[in-house]
Amino acid sequence: EDQVTQSPEALRLQEGESSSLNCSYTVSGLRGLFWYRQDPGKGPEFLFTLYSAGEEKEKERLKATLTKKESFLHITAPKPEDSATYLCAVQTSGTYKYIFGTGTRLKVLA
Amino acid sequence: DVKVTQSSRYLVKRTGEKVFLECVQDMDHENMFWYRQDPGLGLRLIYFSYDVKMKEKGDIPEGYSVSREKKERFSLILESASTNQTSMYLCASSSGVVTIGEQFFGPGTRLTVL
């Protein structure tokens, strides 16, 4: 069964303390892996798409990487405004469906 | 910018009422989706549509129906609302027929069924 698991469930960082969020997946065929940011009470906001192992994407303090089994979202020198829930999703071959992980709640303290 | 709008941010309904949630996207996307999001369960797909008048069941379609009469509009219908349908409902759209694409989400509708 196709599955996406995110860890940790929650993470508290001091401002400037870099860390990584993990998204591991077990799918029959990966078409794409997506990262989203979700603020409380709002819809998810698209961040990155990764298509193949070895690919990397960057945006400001965020960098997403992809291997054959997992993806990491690296946060460098985070600021309080980076506090949010980060969601990972995969799309598998031969389907329009996306499978979401349950997210990592990130809190960055000033 | 892609824009996905949902008809209501907050909605309170009574058990047994028929509920309509509307979603409109302005980017001519082929695909539209309805999810519900509950704490600890993540986003679960209710229905999706890959073309006008076309629909596919997602993982939790029971108690819901959908309608897509125009490309830009996708409606979710709760035929007879129940308390276990209290949730955050998210609409999303994406482009492409055979290619993959990121989804763009609306702001969500928080539905409470009393």
Short mmCIF file of N, CA, C and O in Angstrom, two decimals, chain A residues 31-32 34 36 38 41-44 46 49 51 87 91 96-98 100 102, chain B residues 9 33 35 37 45 48 59 90 94 97-103 105-107:
data_model
loop_
_atom_site.label_atom_id
_atom_site.label_comp_id
_atom_site.label_asym_id
_atom_site.label_seq_id
_atom_site.Cartn_x
_atom_site.Cartn_y
_atom_site.Cartn_z
N ARG A 31 5.68 9.79 -9.32
CA ARG A 31 5.62 10.77 -10.40
C ARG A 31 6.14 12.12 -9.92
O ARG A 31 6.73 12.87 -10.68
N GLY A 32 5.90 12.41 -8.65
CA GLY A 32 6.36 13.68 -8.12
C GLY A 32 6.15 13.75 -6.63
O GLY A 32 5.27 13.10 -6.09
N PHE A 34 5.82 16.61 -3.42
CA PHE A 34 5.48 18.01 -3.23
C PHE A 34 5.61 18.39 -1.77
O PHE A 34 5.23 17.62 -0.89
N TYR A 36 4.45 21.45 0.98
CA TYR A 36 3.54 22.56 1.21
C TYR A 36 3.77 23.12 2.60
O TYR A 36 4.17 22.40 3.52
N GLN A 38 1.53 25.10 5.61
CA GLN A 38 0.16 25.42 5.99
C GLN A 38 0.16 26.21 7.29
O GLN A 38 0.64 25.72 8.32
N GLY A 41 -5.55 27.49 10.19
CA GLY A 41 -6.81 27.98 9.64
C GLY A 41 -6.78 28.33 8.17
O GLY A 41 -7.74 28.90 7.66
N LYS A 42 -5.70 27.98 7.49
CA LYS A 42 -5.58 28.32 6.06
C LYS A 42 -5.31 27.08 5.23
O LYS A 42 -4.97 26.02 5.75
N GLY A 43 -5.45 27.23 3.92
CA GLY A 43 -5.13 26.13 3.02
C GLY A 43 -3.64 26.00 2.82
O GLY A 43 -2.89 26.95 3.00
N PRO A 44 -3.17 24.81 2.45
CA PRO A 44 -1.73 24.62 2.19
C PRO A 44 -1.25 25.50 1.03
O PRO A 44 -1.96 25.71 0.06
N PHE A 46 1.77 25.94 -1.77
CA PHE A 46 2.78 25.16 -2.47
C PHE A 46 4.18 25.74 -2.29
O PHE A 46 4.38 26.95 -2.38
N THR A 49 8.27 21.17 -5.92
CA THR A 49 8.04 19.87 -6.55
C THR A 49 9.40 19.24 -6.85
O THR A 49 10.29 19.91 -7.38
N TYR A 51 11.06 15.67 -8.73
CA TYR A 51 10.63 14.60 -9.63
C TYR A 51 11.50 13.36 -9.55
O TYR A 51 11.01 12.25 -9.77
N LEU A 87 3.75 20.11 5.05
CA LEU A 87 3.14 18.89 4.53
C LEU A 87 3.92 18.37 3.33
O LEU A 87 4.40 19.15 2.51
N GLN A 91 2.64 11.96 -5.66
CA GLN A 91 1.72 11.51 -6.70
C GLN A 91 2.34 10.28 -7.33
O GLN A 91 3.52 10.28 -7.68
N TYR A 96 -4.27 10.25 -10.71
CA TYR A 96 -4.34 11.68 -10.44
C TYR A 96 -4.24 11.96 -8.95
O TYR A 96 -4.16 13.10 -8.54
N LYS A 97 -4.25 10.91 -8.15
CA LYS A 97 -4.35 11.10 -6.70
C LYS A 97 -3.02 11.50 -6.09
O LYS A 97 -1.95 11.14 -6.58
N TYR A 98 -3.13 12.25 -4.99
CA TYR A 98 -1.98 12.65 -4.21
C TYR A 98 -2.14 12.04 -2.82
O TYR A 98 -3.23 12.06 -2.24
N PHE A 100 -0.99 12.37 1.03
CA PHE A 100 -0.39 13.33 1.94
C PHE A 100 0.10 12.66 3.21
O PHE A 100 -0.53 11.72 3.73
N THR A 102 0.98 13.41 7.35
CA THR A 102 0.21 14.13 8.37
C THR A 102 0.88 15.43 8.81
O THR A 102 0.32 16.17 9.61
N ARG B 9 -15.85 30.64 4.56
CA ARG B 9 -14.73 30.29 5.44
C ARG B 9 -15.23 29.47 6.64
O ARG B 9 -14.55 28.56 7.08
N PHE B 33 -10.13 18.95 -6.82
CA PHE B 33 -10.14 17.97 -5.72
C PHE B 33 -10.89 18.55 -4.52
O PHE B 33 -10.83 19.74 -4.26
N TYR B 35 -10.88 17.70 -0.36
CA TYR B 35 -10.30 16.99 0.76
C TYR B 35 -11.01 17.41 2.04
O TYR B 35 -11.56 18.49 2.13
N GLN B 37 -9.75 17.70 6.19
CA GLN B 37 -8.55 17.66 7.01
C GLN B 37 -8.96 17.61 8.47
O GLN B 37 -9.65 18.51 8.96
N LEU B 45 -8.69 12.44 0.69
CA LEU B 45 -9.37 12.79 -0.54
C LEU B 45 -10.79 12.27 -0.54
O LEU B 45 -11.03 11.08 -0.33
N PHE B 48 -12.42 13.61 -6.69
CA PHE B 48 -11.73 14.49 -7.60
C PHE B 48 -12.35 14.42 -8.99
O PHE B 48 -13.08 13.47 -9.32
N ASP B 59 -10.79 8.51 -1.27
CA ASP B 59 -10.67 7.50 -0.22
C ASP B 59 -11.86 7.46 0.72
O ASP B 59 -12.13 6.43 1.34
N LEU B 90 -11.13 21.35 2.22
CA LEU B 90 -10.20 22.04 1.34
C LEU B 90 -10.43 21.64 -0.11
O LEU B 90 -10.51 20.45 -0.42
N SER B 94 -5.32 21.48 -10.06
CA SER B 94 -4.02 21.28 -10.67
C SER B 94 -4.19 21.16 -12.17
O SER B 94 -5.27 20.83 -12.67
N VAL B 97 -3.17 16.78 -18.00
CA VAL B 97 -3.97 15.57 -18.22
C VAL B 97 -3.10 14.34 -17.98
O VAL B 97 -3.47 13.45 -17.24
N VAL B 98 -1.93 14.29 -18.56
CA VAL B 98 -1.05 13.16 -18.33
C VAL B 98 0.21 13.53 -17.58
O VAL B 98 0.96 12.68 -17.14
N THR B 99 0.43 14.81 -17.40
CA THR B 99 1.62 15.25 -16.67
C THR B 99 1.26 15.52 -15.22
O THR B 99 0.11 15.77 -14.89
N ILE B 100 2.25 15.48 -14.39
CA ILE B 100 2.00 15.76 -12.98
C ILE B 100 2.04 17.27 -12.75
O ILE B 100 2.56 18.01 -13.55
N GLY B 101 1.48 17.68 -11.65
CA GLY B 101 1.49 19.10 -11.34
C GLY B 101 1.15 19.34 -9.90
O GLY B 101 0.44 18.55 -9.27
N GLU B 102 1.70 20.42 -9.37
CA GLU B 102 1.40 20.75 -8.00
C GLU B 102 -0.06 21.18 -7.88
O GLU B 102 -0.65 21.69 -8.81
N GLN B 103 -0.62 20.98 -6.69
CA GLN B 103 -1.98 21.39 -6.41
C GLN B 103 -1.96 22.77 -5.77
O GLN B 103 -1.07 23.09 -4.98
N PHE B 105 -4.36 25.23 -3.43
CA PHE B 105 -5.47 25.06 -2.50
C PHE B 105 -6.22 26.36 -2.25
O PHE B 105 -5.65 27.46 -2.29
N GLY B 106 -7.50 26.21 -1.96
CA GLY B 106 -8.29 27.31 -1.47
C GLY B 106 -8.05 27.52 0.01
O GLY B 106 -7.31 26.77 0.64
N PRO B 107 -8.70 28.54 0.59
CA PRO B 107 -8.47 28.87 2.00
C PRO B 107 -9.14 27.92 2.98
O PRO B 107 -8.83 27.94 4.17
#
